[in-house]
Structures are given as C-alpha cells and as structure tokens.
PDB file of C-alpha atoms and ligand atoms in Angstrom:
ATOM      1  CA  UNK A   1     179.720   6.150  39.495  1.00  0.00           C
ATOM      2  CA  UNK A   2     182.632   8.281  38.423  1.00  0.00           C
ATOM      3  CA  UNK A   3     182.730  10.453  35.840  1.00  0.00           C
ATOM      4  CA  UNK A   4     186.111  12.081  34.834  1.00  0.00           C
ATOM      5  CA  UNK A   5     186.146  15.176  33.592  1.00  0.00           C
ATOM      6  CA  UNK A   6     189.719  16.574  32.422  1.00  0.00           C
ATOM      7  CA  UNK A   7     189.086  19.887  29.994  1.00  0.00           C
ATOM      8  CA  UNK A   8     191.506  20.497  27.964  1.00  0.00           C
ATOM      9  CA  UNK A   9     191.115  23.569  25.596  1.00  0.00           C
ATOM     10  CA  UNK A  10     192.088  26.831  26.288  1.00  0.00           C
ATOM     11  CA  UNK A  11     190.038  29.159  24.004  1.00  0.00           C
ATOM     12  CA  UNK A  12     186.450  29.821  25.677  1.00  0.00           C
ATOM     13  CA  UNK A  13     184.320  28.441  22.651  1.00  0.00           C
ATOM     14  CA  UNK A  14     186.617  25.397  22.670  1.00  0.00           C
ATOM     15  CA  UNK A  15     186.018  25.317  26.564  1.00  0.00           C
ATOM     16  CA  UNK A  16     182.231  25.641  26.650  1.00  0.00           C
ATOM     17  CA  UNK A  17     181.930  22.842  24.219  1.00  0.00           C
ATOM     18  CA  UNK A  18     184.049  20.386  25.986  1.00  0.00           C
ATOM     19  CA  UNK A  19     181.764  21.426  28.783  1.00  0.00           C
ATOM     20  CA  UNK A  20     178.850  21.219  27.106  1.00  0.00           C
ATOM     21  CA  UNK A  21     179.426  17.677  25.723  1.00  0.00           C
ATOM     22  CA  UNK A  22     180.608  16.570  29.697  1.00  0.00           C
ATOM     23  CA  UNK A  23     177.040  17.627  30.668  1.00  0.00           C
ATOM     24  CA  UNK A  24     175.177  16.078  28.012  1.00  0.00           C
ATOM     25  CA  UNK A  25     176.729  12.294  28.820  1.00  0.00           C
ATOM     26  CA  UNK A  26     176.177  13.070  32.681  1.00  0.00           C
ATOM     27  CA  UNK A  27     172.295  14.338  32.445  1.00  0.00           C
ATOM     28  CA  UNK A  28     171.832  11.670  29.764  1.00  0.00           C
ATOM     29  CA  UNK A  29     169.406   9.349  31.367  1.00  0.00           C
ATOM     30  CA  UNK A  30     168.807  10.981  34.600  1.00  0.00           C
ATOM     31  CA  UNK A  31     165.335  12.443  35.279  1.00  0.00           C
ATOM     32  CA  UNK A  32     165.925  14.614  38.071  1.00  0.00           C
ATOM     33  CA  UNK A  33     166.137  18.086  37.098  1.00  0.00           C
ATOM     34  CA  UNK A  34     168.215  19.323  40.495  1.00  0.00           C
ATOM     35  CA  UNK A  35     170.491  16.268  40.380  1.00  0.00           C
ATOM     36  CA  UNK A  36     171.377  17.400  37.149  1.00  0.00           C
ATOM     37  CA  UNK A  37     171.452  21.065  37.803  1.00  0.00           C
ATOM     38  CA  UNK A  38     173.810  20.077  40.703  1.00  0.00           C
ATOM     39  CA  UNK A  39     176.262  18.248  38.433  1.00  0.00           C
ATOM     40  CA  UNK A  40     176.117  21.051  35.933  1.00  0.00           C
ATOM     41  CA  UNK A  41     177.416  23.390  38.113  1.00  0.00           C
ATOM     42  CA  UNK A  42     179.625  21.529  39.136  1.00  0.00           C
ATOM     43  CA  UNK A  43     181.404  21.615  35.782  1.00  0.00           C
ATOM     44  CA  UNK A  44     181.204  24.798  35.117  1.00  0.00           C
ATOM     45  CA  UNK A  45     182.899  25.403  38.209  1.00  0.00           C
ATOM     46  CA  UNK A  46     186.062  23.094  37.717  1.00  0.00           C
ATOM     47  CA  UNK A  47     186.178  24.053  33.856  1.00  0.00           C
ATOM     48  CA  UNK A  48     185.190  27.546  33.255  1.00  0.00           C
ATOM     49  CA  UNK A  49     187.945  29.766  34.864  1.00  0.00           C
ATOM     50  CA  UNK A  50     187.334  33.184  37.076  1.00  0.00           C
ATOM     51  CA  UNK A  51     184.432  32.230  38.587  1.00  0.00           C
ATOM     52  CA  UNK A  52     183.571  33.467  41.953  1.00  0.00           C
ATOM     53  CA  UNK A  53     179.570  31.593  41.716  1.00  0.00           C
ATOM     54  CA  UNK A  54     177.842  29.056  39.180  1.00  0.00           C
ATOM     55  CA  UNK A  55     175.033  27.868  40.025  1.00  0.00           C
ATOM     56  CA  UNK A  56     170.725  27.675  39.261  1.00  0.00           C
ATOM     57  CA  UNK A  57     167.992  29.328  40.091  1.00  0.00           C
ATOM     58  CA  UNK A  58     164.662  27.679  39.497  1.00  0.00           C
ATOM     59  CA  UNK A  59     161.374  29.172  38.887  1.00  0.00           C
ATOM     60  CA  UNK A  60     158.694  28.292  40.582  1.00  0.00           C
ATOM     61  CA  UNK A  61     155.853  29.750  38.911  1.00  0.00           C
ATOM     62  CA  UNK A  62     156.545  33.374  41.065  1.00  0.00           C
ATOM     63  CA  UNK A  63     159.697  33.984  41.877  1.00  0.00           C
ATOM     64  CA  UNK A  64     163.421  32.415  41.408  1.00  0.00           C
ATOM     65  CA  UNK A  65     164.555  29.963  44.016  1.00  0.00           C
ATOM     66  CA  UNK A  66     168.168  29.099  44.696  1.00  0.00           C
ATOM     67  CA  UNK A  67     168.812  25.920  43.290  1.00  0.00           C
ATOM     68  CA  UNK A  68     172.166  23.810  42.967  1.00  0.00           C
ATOM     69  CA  UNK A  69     175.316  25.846  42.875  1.00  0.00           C
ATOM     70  CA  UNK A  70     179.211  26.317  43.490  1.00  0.00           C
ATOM     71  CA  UNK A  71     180.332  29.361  45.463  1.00  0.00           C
ATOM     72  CA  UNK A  72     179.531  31.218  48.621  1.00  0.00           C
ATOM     73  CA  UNK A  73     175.685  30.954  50.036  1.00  0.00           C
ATOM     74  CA  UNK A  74     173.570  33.228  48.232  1.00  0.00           C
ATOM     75  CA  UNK A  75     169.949  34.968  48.098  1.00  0.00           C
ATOM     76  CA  UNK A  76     167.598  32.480  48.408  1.00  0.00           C
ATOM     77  CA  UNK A  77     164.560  34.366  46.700  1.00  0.00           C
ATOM     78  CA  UNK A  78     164.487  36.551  43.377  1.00  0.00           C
ATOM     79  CA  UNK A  79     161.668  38.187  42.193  1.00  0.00           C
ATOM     80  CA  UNK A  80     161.262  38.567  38.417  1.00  0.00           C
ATOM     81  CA  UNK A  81     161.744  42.305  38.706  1.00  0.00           C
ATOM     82  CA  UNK A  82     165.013  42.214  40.715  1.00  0.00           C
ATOM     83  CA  UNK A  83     168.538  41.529  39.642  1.00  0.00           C
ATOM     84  CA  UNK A  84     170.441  40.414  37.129  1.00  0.00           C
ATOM     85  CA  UNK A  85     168.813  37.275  37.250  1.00  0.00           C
ATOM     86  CA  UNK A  86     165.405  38.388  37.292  1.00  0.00           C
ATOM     87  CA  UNK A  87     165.849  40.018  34.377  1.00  0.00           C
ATOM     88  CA  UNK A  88     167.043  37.286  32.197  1.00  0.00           C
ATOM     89  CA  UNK A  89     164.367  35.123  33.509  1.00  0.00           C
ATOM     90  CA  UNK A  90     161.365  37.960  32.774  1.00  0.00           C
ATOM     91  CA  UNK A  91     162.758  38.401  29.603  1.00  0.00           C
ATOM     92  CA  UNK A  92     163.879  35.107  29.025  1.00  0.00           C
ATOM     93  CA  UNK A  93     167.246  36.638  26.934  1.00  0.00           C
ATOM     94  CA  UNK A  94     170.869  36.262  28.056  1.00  0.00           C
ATOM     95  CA  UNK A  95     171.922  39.499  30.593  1.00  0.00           C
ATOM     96  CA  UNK A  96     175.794  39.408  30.166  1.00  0.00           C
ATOM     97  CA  UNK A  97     176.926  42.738  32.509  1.00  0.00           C
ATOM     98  CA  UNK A  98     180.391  43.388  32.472  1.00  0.00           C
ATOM     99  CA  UNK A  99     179.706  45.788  35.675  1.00  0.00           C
ATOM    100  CA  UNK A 100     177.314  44.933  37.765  1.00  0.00           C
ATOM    101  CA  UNK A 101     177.638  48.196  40.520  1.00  0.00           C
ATOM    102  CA  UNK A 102     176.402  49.625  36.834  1.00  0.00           C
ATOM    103  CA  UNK A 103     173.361  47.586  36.581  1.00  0.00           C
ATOM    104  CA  UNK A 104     170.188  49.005  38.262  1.00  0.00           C
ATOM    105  CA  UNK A 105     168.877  46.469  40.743  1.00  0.00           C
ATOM    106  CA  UNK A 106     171.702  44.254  40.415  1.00  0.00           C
ATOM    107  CA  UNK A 107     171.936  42.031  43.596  1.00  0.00           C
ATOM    108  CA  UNK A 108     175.088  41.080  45.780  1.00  0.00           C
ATOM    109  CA  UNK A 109     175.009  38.062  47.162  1.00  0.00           C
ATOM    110  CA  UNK A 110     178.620  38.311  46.791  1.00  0.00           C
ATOM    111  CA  UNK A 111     180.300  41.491  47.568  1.00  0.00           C
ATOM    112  CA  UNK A 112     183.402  40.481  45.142  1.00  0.00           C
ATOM    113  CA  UNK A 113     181.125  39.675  42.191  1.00  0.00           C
ATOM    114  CA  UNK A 114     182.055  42.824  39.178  1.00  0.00           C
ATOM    115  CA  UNK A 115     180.299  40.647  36.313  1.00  0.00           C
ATOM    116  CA  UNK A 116     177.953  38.492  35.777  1.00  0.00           C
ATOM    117  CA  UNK A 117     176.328  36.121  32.955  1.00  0.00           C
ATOM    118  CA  UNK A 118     172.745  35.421  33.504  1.00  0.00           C
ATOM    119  CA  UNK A 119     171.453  32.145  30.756  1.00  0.00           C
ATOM    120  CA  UNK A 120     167.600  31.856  31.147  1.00  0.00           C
ATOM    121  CA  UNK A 121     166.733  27.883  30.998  1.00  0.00           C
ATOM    122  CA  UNK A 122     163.565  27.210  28.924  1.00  0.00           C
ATOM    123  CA  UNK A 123     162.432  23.787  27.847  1.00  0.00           C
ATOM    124  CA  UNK A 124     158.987  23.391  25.985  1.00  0.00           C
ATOM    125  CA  UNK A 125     158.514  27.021  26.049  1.00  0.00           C
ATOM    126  CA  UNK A 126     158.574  27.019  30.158  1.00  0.00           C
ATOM    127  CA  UNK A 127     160.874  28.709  32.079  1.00  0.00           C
ATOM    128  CA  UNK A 128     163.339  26.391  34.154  1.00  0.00           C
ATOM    129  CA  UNK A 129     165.275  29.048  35.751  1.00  0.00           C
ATOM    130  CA  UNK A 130     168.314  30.419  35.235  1.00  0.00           C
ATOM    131  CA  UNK A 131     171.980  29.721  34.793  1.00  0.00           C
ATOM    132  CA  UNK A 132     174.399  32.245  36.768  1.00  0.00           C
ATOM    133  CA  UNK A 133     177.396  32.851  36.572  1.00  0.00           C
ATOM    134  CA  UNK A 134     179.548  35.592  38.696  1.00  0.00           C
ATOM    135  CA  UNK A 135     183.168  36.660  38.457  1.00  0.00           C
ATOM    136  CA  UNK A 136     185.596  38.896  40.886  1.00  0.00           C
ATOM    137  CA  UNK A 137     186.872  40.434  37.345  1.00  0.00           C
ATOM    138  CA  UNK A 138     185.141  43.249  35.671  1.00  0.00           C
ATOM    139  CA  UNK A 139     183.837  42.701  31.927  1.00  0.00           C
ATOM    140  CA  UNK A 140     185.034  38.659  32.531  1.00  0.00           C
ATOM    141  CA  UNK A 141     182.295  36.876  29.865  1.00  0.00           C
ATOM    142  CA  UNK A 142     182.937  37.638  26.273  1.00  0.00           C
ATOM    143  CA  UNK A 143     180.860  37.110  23.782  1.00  0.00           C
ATOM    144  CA  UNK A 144     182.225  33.530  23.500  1.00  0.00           C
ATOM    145  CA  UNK A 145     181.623  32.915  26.894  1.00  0.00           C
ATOM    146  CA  UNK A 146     178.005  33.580  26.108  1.00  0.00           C
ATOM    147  CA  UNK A 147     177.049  31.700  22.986  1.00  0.00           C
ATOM    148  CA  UNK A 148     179.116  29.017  24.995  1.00  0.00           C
ATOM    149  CA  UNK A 149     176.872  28.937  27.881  1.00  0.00           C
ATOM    150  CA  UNK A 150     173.665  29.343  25.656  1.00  0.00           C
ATOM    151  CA  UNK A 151     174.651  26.480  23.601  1.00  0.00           C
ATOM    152  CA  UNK A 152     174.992  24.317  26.954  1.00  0.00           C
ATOM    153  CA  UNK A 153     172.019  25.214  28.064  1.00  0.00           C
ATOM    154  CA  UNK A 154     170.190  24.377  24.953  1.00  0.00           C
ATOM    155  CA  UNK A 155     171.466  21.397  24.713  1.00  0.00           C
ATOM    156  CA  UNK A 156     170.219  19.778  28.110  1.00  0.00           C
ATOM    157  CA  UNK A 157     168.083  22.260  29.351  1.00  0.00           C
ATOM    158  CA  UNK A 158     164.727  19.526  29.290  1.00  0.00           C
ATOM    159  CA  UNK A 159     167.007  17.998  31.527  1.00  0.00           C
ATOM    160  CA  UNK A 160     166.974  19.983  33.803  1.00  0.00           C
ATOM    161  CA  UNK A 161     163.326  20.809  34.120  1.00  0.00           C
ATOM    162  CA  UNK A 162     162.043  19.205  37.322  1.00  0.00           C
TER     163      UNK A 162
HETATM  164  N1  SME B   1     173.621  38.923  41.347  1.00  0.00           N
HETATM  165  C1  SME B   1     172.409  38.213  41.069  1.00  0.00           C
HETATM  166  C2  SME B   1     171.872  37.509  42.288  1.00  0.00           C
HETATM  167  C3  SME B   1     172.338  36.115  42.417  1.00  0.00           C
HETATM  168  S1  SME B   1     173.911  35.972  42.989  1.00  0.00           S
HETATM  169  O1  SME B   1     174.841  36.652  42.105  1.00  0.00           O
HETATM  170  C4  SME B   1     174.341  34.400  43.171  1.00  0.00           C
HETATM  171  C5  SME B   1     171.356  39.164  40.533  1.00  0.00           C
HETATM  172  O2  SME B   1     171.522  40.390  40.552  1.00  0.00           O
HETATM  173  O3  SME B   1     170.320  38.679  40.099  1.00  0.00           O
END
C-alpha cells in the first residue's frame, strides 16, 4: 500500500485538520492499535513543523510505555507521577508547557526539547496513552496547535486502543 500524504496549509488549525483527516483514512479499517499509533506519528512528523519527537506512550494499566514514535530513542518507562507525560495521562487533560526546564519533574529524554504538548488518548473512558510531542523552540504549541492535536486524537483515538 501507499498512501500519499502532501499537506498543504500553512496556518496550524488548517494543518492539524489536514492531518487529522490523513489519519482517519489510514487507521480506517485497521485493528491494530500500535500499527496505527506508528503511522500516526509518522504524520505528525512529516506535517507538523518544529518537532524534535512525536510519538506514543501506552498505558499499561501502571505505568506509560514507549510506544511508536519519530525522533531520537527515548525513556522507555513513565510513571503516572513523573513528567510531562505522566501528568497528562493521571489527569487525563492536555499539558501544553511552553518551558519545560520550568516544569517540575519534567523529563529529558532529549536534551534539546524547550516545549512540549502532552494529548492524553482515551477511548471508552480508558486511558490509551498519550500523544507527545517535543520541540527545540521554547513556547512552540499555540493554542491552535492544541485543539488541533486534541481534535486528532478524538477522532481515531478507539483506533488506537490495542
Ligand atoms: N519529556 C517527557 C518524557 C518523554 S520524552 O519527551 C519523549 C516527560 O516529561 O514526560
């Protein structure tokens, strides 16, 4: 199979949603959460721009557990009381940080990370994992950037629950 993928727009909400509709034809159909996390992250990588990580975390039951991503090799564990991630997964809200040496407990997998956007995943009330996103600029996700990435998330998060 291929599966072009060409965004075009230039505004983040226009750029989320062009995303977010490439996601929703490539999950549709396919069962496996992981397969479909992987593909995800893909594009977010080639379409979202200033990116140094994208990627998944999954939860399984304890703890986050690196899942499918695009970036540099990362922490492989995250408790629910660490990190940026930990936090958006314990709370299940959105973190956005626009510093992350500001954020207590904040964890470098990446030394050139400065901000990060953290999406919890929840289908049928039960936590998936998390979507996370890291770039080398400080204060990088806007608001946009957020309901962007929360909108793509809603819209195929059941598939990506294993
Ligand atoms: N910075 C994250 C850890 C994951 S890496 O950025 C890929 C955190 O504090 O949870």
């Amino acid at each position: 199979m291929s599966f072009v993928f060409a965004p075009s727009a230039t505004a983040a909400d226009a750029l989320w949603a062009e995303t977010a509709d490439a996601a929703e034809a490539l999950v549709a159909g396919e069962p496996d959460g992981i397969a479909n996390m992987a593909n995800v992250a893909a594009l977010i990588w080639q379409a979202i721009p200033d990116l140094n990580w994208a990627g998944f975390y999954r939860f399984d039951g304890t703890e986050l557990v690196l899942g499918p991503f695009q970036g540099k090799a990362a922490c492989i564990r995250i408790p629910l009381d660490k990190g940026v991630c930990g936090a958006a997964a314990r709370l299940r809200a959105t973190q956005r940080v626009e510093d992350v040496h500001a954020f207590p407990g904040h964890i470098a997998c990446d030394a050139a990370s400065r901000s990060e956007l953290v999406v919890p995943v929840i289908a049928n009330d039960r936590l998936v994992g998390v979507l996370d996103l890291d770039s080398p600029s400080p204060a990088r996700f806007t608001a946009d950037d957020q309901a962007g990435a929360e909108a793509l998330v809603a819209r195929i998060a059941a598939a990506l629950a294993p």
